[in-house]
Coordinates of C-alpha atoms in Angstrom, one line a residue:
Chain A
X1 CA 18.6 2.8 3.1
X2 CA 21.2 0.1 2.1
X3 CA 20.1 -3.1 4.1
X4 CA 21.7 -6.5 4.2
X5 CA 20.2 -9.8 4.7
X6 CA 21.9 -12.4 5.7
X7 CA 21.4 -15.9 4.9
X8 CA 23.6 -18.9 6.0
X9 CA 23.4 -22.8 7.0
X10 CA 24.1 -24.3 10.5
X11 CA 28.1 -24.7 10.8
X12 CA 28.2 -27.8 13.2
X13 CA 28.7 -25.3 16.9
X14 CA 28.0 -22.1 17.8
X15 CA 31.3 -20.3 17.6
X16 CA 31.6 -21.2 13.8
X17 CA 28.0 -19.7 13.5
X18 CA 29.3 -16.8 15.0
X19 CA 32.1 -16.2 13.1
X20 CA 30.0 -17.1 9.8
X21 CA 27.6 -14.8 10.6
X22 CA 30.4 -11.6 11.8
X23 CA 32.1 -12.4 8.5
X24 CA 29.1 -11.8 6.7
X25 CA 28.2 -8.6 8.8
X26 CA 31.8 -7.4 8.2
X27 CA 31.8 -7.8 4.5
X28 CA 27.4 -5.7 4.5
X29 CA 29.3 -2.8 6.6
X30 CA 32.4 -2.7 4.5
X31 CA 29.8 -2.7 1.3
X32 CA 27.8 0.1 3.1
X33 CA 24.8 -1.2 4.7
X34 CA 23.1 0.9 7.6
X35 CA 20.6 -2.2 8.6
X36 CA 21.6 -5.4 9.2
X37 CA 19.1 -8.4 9.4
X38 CA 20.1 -12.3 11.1
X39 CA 18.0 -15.0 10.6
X40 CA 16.4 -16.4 13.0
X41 CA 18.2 -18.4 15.8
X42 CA 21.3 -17.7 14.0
X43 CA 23.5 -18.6 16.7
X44 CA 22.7 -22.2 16.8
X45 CA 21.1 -25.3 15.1
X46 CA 17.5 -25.2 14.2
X47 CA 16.9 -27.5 17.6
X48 CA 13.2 -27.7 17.5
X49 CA 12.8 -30.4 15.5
X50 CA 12.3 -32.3 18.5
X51 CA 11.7 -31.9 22.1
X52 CA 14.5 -32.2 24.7
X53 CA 14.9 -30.2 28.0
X54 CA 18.2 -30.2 27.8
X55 CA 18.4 -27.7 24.6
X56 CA 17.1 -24.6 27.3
X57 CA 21.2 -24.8 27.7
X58 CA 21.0 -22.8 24.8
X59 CA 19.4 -20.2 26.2
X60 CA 21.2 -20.3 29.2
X61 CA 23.9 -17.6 27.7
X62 CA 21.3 -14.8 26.6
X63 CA 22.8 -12.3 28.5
X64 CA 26.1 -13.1 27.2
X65 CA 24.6 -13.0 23.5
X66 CA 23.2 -10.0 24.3
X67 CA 26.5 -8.1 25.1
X68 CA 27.8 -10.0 21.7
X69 CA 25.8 -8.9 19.4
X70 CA 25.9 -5.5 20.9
X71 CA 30.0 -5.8 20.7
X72 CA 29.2 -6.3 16.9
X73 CA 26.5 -3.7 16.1
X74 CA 29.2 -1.2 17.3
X75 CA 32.2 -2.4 16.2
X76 CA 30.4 -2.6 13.1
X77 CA 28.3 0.5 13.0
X78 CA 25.3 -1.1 11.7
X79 CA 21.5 -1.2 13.2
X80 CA 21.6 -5.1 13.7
X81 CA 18.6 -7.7 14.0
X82 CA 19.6 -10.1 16.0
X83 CA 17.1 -13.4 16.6
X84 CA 17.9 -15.2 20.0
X85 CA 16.8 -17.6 22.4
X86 CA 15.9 -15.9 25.9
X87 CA 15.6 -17.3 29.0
X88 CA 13.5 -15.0 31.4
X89 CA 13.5 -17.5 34.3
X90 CA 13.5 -20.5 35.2
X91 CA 10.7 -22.6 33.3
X92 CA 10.3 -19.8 31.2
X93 CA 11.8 -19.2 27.7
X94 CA 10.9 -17.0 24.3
X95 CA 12.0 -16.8 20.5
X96 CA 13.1 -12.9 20.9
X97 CA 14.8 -10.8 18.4
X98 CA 17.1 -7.8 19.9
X99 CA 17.7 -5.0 17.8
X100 CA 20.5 -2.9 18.5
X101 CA 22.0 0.3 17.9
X102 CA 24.7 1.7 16.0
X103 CA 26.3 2.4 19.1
X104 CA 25.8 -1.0 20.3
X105 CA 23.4 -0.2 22.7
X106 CA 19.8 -1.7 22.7
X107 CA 17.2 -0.4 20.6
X108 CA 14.6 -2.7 21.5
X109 CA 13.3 -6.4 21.5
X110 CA 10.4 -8.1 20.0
X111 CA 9.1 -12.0 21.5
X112 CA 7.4 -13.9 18.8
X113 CA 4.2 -13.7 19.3
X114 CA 2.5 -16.6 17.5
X115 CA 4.4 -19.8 17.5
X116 CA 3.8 -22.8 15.5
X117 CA 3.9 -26.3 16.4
X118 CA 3.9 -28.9 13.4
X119 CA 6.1 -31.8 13.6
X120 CA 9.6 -30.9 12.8
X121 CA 8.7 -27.5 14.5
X122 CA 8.0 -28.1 17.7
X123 CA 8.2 -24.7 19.1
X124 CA 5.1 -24.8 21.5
X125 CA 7.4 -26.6 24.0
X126 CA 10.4 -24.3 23.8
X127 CA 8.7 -20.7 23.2
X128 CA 6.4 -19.1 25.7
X129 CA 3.9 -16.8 23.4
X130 CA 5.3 -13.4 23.0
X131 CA 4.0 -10.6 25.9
X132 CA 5.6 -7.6 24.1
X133 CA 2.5 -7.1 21.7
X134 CA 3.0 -6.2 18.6
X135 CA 5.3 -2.2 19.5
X136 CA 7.9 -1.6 16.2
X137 CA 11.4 -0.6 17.6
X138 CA 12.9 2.6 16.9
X139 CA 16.1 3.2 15.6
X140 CA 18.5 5.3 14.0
X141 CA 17.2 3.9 10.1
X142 CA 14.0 4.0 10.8
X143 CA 10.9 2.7 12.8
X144 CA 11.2 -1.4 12.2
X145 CA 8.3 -3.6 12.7
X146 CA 10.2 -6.7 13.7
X147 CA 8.2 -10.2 13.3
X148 CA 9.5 -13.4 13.4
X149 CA 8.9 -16.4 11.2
X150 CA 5.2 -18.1 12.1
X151 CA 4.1 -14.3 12.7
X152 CA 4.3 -14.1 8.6
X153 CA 1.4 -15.7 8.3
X154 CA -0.3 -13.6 10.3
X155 CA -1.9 -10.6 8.5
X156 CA -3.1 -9.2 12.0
X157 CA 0.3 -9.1 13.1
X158 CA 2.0 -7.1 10.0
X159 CA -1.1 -4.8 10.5
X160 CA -1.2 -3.7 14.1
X161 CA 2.8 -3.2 12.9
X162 CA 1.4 -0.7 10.2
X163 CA -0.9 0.9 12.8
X164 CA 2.2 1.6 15.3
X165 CA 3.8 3.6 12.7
X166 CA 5.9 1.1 11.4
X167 CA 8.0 2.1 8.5
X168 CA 9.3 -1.5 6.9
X169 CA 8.6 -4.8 8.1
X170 CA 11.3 -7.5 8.7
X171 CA 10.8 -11.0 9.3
X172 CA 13.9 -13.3 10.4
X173 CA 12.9 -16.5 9.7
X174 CA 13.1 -20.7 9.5
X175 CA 11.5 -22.2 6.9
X176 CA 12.2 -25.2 4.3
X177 CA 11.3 -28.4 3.3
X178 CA 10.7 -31.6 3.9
X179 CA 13.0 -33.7 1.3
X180 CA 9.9 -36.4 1.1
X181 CA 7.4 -33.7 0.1
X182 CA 6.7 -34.1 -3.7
X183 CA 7.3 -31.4 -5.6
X184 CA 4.7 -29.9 -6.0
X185 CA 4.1 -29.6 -2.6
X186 CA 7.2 -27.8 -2.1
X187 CA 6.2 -25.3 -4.5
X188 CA 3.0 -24.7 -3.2
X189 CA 4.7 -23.8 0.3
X190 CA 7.2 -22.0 -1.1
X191 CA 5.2 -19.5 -3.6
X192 CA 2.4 -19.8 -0.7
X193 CA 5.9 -17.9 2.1
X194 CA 6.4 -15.6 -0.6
X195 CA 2.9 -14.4 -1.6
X196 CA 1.6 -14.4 1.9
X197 CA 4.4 -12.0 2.6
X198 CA 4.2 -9.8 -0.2
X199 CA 0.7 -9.2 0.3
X200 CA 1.3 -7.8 3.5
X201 CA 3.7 -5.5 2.2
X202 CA 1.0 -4.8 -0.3
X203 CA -1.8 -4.0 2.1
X204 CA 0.5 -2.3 4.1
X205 CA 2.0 -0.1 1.8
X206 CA 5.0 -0.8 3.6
X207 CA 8.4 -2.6 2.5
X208 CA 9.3 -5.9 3.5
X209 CA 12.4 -7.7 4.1
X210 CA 12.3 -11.7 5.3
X211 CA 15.8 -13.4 5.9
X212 CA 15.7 -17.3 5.9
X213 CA 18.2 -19.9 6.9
X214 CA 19.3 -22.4 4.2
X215 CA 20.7 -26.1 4.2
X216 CA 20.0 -29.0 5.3
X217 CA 19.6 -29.7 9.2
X218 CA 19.3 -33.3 10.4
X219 CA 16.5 -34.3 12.8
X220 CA 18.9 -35.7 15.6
X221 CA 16.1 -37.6 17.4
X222 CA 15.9 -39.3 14.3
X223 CA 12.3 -39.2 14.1
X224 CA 12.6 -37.8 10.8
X225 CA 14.6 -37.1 8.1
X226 CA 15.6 -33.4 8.6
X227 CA 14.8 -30.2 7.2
X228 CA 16.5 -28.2 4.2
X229 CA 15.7 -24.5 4.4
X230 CA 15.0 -23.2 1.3
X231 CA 17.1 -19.7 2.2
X232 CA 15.1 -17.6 -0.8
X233 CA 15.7 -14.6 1.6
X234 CA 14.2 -11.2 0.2
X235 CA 12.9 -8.1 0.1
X236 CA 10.2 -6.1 -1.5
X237 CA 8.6 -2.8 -1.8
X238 CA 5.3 -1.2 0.0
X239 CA 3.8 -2.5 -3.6
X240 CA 4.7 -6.1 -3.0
X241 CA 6.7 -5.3 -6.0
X242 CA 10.1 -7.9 -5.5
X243 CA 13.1 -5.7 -5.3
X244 CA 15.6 -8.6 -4.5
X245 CA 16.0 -12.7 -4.1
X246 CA 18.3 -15.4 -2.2
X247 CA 18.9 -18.4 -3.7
X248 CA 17.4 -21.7 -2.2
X249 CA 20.9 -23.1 -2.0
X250 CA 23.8 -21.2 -1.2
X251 CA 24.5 -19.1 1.5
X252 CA 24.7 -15.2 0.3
X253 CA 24.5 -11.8 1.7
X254 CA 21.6 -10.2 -0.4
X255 CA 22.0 -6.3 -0.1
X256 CA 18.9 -4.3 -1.4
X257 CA 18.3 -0.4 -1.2
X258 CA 15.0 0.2 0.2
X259 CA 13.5 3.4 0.0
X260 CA 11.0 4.5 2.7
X261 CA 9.9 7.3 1.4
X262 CA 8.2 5.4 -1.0
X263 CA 5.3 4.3 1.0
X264 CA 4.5 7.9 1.3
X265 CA 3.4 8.5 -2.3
X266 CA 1.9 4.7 -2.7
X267 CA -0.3 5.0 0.3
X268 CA -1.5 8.2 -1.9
X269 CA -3.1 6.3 -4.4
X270 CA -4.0 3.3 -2.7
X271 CA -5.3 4.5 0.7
X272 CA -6.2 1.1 2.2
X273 CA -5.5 2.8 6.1
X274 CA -8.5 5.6 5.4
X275 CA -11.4 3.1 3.8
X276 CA -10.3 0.5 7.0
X277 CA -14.2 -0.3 8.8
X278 CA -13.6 -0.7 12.3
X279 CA -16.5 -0.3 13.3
X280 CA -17.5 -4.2 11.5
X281 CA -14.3 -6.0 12.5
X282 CA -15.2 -6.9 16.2
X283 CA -15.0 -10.1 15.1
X284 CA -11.4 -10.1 14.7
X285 CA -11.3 -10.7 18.1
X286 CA -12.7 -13.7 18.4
X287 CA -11.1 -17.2 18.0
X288 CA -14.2 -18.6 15.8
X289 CA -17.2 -17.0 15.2
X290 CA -20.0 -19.8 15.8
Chain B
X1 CA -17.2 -28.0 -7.8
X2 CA -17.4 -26.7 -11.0
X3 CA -17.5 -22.8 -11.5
X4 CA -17.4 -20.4 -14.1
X5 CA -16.1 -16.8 -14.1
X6 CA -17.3 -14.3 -16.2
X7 CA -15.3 -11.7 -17.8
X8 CA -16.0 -9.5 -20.3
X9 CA -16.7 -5.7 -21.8
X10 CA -19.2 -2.9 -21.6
X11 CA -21.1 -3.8 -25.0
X12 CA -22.7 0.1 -24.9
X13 CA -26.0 -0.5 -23.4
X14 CA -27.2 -2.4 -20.8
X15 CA -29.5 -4.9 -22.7
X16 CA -26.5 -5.7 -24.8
X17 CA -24.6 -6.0 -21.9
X18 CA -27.4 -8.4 -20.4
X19 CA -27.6 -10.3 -23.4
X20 CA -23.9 -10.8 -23.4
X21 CA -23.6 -12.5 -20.3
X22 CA -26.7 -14.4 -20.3
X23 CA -25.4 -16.4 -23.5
X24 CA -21.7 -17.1 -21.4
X25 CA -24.1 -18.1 -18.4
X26 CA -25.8 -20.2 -20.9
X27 CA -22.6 -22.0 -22.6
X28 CA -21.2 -22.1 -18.3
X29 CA -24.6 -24.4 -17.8
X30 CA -23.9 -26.4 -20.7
X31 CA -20.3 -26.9 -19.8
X32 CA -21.4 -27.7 -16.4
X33 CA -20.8 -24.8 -14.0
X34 CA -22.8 -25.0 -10.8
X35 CA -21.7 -21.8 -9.9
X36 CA -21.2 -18.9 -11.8
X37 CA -19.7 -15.5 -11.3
X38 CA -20.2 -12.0 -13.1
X39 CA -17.9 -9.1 -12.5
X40 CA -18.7 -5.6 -10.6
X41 CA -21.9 -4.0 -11.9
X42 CA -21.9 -6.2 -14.8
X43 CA -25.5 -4.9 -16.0
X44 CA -23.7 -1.4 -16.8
X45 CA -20.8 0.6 -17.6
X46 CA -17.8 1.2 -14.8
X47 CA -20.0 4.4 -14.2
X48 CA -18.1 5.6 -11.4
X49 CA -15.5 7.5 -13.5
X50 CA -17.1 10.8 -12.6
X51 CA -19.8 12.2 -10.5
X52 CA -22.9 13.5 -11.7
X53 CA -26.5 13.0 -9.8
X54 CA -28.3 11.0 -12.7
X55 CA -26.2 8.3 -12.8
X56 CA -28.2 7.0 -9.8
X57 CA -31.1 6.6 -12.4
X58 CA -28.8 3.3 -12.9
X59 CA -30.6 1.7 -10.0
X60 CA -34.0 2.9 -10.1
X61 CA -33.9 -0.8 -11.7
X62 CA -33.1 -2.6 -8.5
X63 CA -36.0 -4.2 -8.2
X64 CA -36.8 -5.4 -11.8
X65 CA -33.0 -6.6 -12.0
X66 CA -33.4 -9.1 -9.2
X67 CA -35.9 -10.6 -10.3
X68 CA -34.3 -10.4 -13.9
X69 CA -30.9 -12.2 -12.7
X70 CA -33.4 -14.1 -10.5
X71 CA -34.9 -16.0 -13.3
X72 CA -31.4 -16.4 -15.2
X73 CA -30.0 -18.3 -12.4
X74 CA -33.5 -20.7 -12.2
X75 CA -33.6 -21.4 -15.9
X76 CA -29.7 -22.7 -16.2
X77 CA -30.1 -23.7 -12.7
X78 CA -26.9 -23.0 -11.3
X79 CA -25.8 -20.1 -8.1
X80 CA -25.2 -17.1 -9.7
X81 CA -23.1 -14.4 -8.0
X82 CA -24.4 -11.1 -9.7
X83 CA -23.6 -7.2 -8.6
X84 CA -26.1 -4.6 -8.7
X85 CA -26.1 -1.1 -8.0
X86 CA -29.2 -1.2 -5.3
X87 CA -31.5 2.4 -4.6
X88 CA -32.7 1.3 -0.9
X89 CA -34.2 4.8 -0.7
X90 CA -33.7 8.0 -1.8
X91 CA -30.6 9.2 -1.0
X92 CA -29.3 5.9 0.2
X93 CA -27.2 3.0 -2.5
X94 CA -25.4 0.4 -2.2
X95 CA -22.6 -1.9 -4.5
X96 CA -24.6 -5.1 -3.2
X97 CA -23.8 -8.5 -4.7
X98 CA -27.0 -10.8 -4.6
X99 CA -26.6 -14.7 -4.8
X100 CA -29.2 -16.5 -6.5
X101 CA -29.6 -20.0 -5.8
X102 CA -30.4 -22.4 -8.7
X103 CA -34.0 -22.3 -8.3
X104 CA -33.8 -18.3 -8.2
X105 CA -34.4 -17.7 -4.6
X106 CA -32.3 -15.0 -3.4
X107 CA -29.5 -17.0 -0.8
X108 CA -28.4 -13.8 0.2
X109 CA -26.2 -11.1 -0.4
X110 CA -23.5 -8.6 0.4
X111 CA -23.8 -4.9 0.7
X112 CA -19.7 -3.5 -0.3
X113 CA -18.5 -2.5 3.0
X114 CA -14.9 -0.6 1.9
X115 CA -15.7 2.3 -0.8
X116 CA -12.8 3.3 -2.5
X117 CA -12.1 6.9 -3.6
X118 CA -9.2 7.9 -6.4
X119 CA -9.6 9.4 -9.5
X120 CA -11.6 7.7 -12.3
X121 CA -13.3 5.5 -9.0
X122 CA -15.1 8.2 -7.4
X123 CA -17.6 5.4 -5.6
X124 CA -17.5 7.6 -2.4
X125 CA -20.5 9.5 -4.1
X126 CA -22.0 6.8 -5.5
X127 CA -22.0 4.2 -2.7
X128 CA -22.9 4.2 0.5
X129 CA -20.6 1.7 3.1
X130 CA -22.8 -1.3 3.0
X131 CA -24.0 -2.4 6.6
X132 CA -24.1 -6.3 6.4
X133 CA -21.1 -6.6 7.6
X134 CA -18.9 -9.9 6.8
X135 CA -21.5 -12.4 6.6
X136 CA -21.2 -15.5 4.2
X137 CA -23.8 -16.6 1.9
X138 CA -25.0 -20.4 2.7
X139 CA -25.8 -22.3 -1.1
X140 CA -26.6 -25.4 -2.4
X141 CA -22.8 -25.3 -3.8
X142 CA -20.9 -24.4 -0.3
X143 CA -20.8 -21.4 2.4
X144 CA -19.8 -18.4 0.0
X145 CA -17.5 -15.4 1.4
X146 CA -18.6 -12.6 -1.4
X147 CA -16.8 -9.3 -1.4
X148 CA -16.2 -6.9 -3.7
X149 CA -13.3 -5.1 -5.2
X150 CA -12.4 -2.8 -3.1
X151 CA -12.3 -5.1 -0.1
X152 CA -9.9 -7.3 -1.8
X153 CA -7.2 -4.8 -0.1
X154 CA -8.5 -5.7 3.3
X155 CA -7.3 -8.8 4.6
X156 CA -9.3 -8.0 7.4
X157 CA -12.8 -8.6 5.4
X158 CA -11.2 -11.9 4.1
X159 CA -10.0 -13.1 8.1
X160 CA -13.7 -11.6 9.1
X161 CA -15.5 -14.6 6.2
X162 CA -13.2 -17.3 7.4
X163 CA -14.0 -17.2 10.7
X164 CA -17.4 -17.2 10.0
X165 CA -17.3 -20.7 7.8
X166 CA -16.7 -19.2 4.4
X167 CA -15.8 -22.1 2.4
X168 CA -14.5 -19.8 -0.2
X169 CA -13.9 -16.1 -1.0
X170 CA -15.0 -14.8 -3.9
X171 CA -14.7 -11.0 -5.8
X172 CA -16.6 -9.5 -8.1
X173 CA -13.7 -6.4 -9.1
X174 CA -13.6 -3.8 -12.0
X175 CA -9.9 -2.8 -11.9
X176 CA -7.8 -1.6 -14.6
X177 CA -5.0 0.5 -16.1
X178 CA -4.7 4.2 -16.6
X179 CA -2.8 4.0 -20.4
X180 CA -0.8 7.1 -19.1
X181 CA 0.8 4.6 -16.1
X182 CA 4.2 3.7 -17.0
X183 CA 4.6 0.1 -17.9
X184 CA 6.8 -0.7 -15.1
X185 CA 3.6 1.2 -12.8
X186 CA 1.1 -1.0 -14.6
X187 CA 2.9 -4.3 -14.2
X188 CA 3.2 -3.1 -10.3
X189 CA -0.6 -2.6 -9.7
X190 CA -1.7 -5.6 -11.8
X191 CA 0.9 -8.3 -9.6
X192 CA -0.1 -6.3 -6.2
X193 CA -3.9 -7.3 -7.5
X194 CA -2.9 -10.8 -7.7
X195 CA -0.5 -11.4 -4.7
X196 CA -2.9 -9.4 -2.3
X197 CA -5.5 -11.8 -2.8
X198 CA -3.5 -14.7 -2.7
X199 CA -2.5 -14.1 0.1
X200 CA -5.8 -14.3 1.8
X201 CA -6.0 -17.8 0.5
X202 CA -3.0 -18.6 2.1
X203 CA -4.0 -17.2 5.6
X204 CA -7.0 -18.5 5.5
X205 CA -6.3 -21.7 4.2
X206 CA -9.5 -21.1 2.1
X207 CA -9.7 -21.0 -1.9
X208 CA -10.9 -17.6 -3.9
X209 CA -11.6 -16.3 -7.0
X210 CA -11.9 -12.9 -8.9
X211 CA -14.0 -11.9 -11.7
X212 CA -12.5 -8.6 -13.4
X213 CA -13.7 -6.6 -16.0
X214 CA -12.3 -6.3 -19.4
X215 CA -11.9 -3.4 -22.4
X216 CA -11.7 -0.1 -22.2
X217 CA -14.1 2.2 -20.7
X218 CA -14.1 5.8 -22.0
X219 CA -14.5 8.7 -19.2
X220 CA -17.3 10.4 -20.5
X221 CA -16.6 13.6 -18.4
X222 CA -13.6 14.1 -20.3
X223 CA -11.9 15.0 -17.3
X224 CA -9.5 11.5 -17.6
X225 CA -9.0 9.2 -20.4
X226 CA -10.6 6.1 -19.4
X227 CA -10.0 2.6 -17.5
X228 CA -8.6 -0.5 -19.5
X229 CA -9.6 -3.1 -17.3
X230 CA -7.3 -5.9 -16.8
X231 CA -9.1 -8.7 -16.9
X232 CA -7.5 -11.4 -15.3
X233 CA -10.1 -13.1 -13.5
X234 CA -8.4 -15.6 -11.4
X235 CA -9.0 -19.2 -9.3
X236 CA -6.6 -20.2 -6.7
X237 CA -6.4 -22.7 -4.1
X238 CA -6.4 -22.4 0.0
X239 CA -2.5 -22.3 -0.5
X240 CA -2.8 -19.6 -2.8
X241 CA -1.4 -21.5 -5.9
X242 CA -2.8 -20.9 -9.0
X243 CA -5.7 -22.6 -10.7
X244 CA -6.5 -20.5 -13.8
X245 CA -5.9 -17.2 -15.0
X246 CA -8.0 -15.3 -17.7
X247 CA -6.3 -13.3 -20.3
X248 CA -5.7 -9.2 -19.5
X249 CA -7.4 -8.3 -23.1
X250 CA -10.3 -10.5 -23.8
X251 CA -13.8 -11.5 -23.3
X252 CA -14.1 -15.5 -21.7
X253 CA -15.3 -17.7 -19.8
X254 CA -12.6 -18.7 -17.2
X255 CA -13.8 -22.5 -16.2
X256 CA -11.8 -24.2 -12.7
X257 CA -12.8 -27.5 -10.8
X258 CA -12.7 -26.2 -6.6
X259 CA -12.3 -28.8 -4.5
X260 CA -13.8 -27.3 -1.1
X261 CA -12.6 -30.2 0.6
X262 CA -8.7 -29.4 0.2
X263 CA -9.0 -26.3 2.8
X264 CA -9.6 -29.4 5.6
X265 CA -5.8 -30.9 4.3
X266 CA -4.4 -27.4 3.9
X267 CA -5.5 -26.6 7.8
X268 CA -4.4 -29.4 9.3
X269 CA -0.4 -28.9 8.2
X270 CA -0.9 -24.7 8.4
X271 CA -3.5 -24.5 11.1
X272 CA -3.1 -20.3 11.1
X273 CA -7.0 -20.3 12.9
X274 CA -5.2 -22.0 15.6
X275 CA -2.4 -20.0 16.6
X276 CA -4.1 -16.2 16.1
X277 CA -3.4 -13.9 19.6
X278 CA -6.3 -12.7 19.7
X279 CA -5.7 -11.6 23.2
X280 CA -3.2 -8.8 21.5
X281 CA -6.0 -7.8 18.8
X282 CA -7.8 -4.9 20.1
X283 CA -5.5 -2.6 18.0
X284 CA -7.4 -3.7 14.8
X285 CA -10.5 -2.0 15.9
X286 CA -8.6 1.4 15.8
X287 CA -8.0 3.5 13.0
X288 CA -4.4 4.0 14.0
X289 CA -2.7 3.7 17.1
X290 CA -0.5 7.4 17.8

């Protein structure tokens, strides 16, 4: 499967986002690719870096997006992973990628289910906690377990995906720095994305693709500086094994052939799914266990 | 917190293989350790490379080990984590880790709960699922999450410790190549080692280490070659950044300063505990959800 990630900075308003991103989608379906992945919120700014009610506006066109994106998946004739903001009702909003078709018509939908709230991030005020559970979306390439962003953190969350018959995991995503981090620091967060990642791919047996904005986004409230995604979109196999890499810089389609029969002869030799003991992980459920 | 790791090769008889690494317990004392860790079944050969029924003369010693490993840990006074193969009737073994404290009372200890099965590791005969479940070991030194090799593929077992206080995970292992593996193979399974257990660090915000054995270990059934083990006993932090890496070929004493207190820092910027849905869990506890 030929699969294209696409990774690009905020272009100042929504329609040059737009265009930026159907360029990019134009030039992966030209080159061949069956599965197209956004990252996430690609349609606007990053605008949680601080908390406004006014910035629901954005969500106020989802069903407009919707029939966008859907314009483009067909046009295009790509499976295509959209990341949007959706309102559901008044008062109530999520952080809910769309997947659609070929054919343009709508695969399925995933709401981020764990959402973070550090400053710079303040999500927890925009994005009501996913209700969709963790259900992959079927489509013509395949049986995606869509996730989005904080969720990569999350073994539980690539798991239950694994245990729904999931056959690759994809993560749209918003991550980067802070510019007054040392640089140390920003290493540490940056291998820390990566590995986290990896290894889920790794006890999975599944591949993985995560697709990251990059540039620099000013905090508008001015409360601080800003952020500068650190793009580094990529993919890698149901070994963890890195197949392909973004830069940190520059905006770029990375295209990567992913195979999914793979997992098939990995999950041979390392049967992690057969030795799981559920009958000692009760405890999962719990928030602490005190 | 000073610690010590352990690695090194089967020396061809057990009192040889005692001997060896009571004099690297002895130089970890000297150098300071207050912890030290030994790698899987380090009184013995990897014996699980084929089956036959008296190989379980291996743990008629149980009893006479403990107290052996009991009085190691007392006279270089530090917490020693050892692995024994444990006879708890007829019939009935266990991989079990014990944890000596530095007086050489036991502090507790850890029955293997996932058994792998592939060829060369045929532990499915050897050792039964242990039934202690995921419960950390409180020392002098710090709440210990021990699990052994195997389990370092579950990121299940690692979440299960953290939430009950483990203050950091640690692995006995005895992992290695098949020479007949294509490099590329090799490379693969040795990095899907590392990143799978980093990433437990990272989503728990906790630190961990591995102890691996070392050398090459015939299969005396003739029925394989043998296991080179990799080595690579490994320290690294509650971001999953690396602390210090021991060598895939030879015998040493891996030494690393863990500061316990970091996880506090780590959580409060990636508080991951806080944001798990555990309300959308109870998939976890099934084997697979069709």
């Amino acid at each position: 499967m030929h699969v294209a990630l696409i990774q690009h900075a905020w272009q100042n308003e929504k329609e040059a986002m737009r265009r930026k991103s159907c360029e990019m989608i134009a030039e992966s379906a030209y080159k061949g690719a069956e599965l197209v992945v956004l990252q996430e919120l690609h349609q606007g700014p990053y605008f949680c870096q601080y908390e406004e009610t006014h910035l629901f506006d954005l969500a106020e066109s989802f069903e407009e997006d919707m029939a966008f994106w859907s314009g483009i998946a067909k046009k295009y004739h790509v499976v295509l992973v959209t990341s949007l903001f959706e309102k559901r009702t008044a008062g109530l909003y999520h952080n809910t990628a769309v997947v659609f078709e070929k054919d343009g018509s709508v695969a399925g939908s995933y709401r981020k289910m764990h959402i973070p709230d550090d400053p710079g991030f303040y999500e927890k005020f925009y994005f009501t906690p996913g209700d969709t559970g963790f259900e992959p979306v079927d489509t013509s390439v395949g049986r995606l377990g869509i996730l989005i962003c904080w969720d990569q953190w999350y073994p539980e969350a690539a798991r239950l995906m694994a245990l729904k018959g999931a056959e690759i995991l994809i993560y749209p995503t918003a991550i980067g720095w802070f510019d007054s981090d040392p640089e140390e620091e920003k290493k540490r967060q940056h291998d820390a994305w990566i590995t986290v990642q990896r290894g889920h791919a790794v006890a999975n047996g599944l591949p993985l693709v995560a697709v990251n904005r990059v540039g620099f986004e000013k905090d508008e409230s001015g409360a601080l500086d800003g952020i500068r995604f650190w793009g580094s979109s990529f993919a890698c196999g149901p070994q963890g094994e890195m197949l392909a890499e973004a830069s940190t810089e520059r905006e770029e389609i990375l295209f990567v052939d992913i195979d999914l029969e793979r997992s098939e002869e990995v999950r041979r030799w390392w049967p992690f799914l057969r030795d799981r003991r559920i009958d000692a992980y009760d405890g999962l459920l719990k928030r602490f266990i005190d």
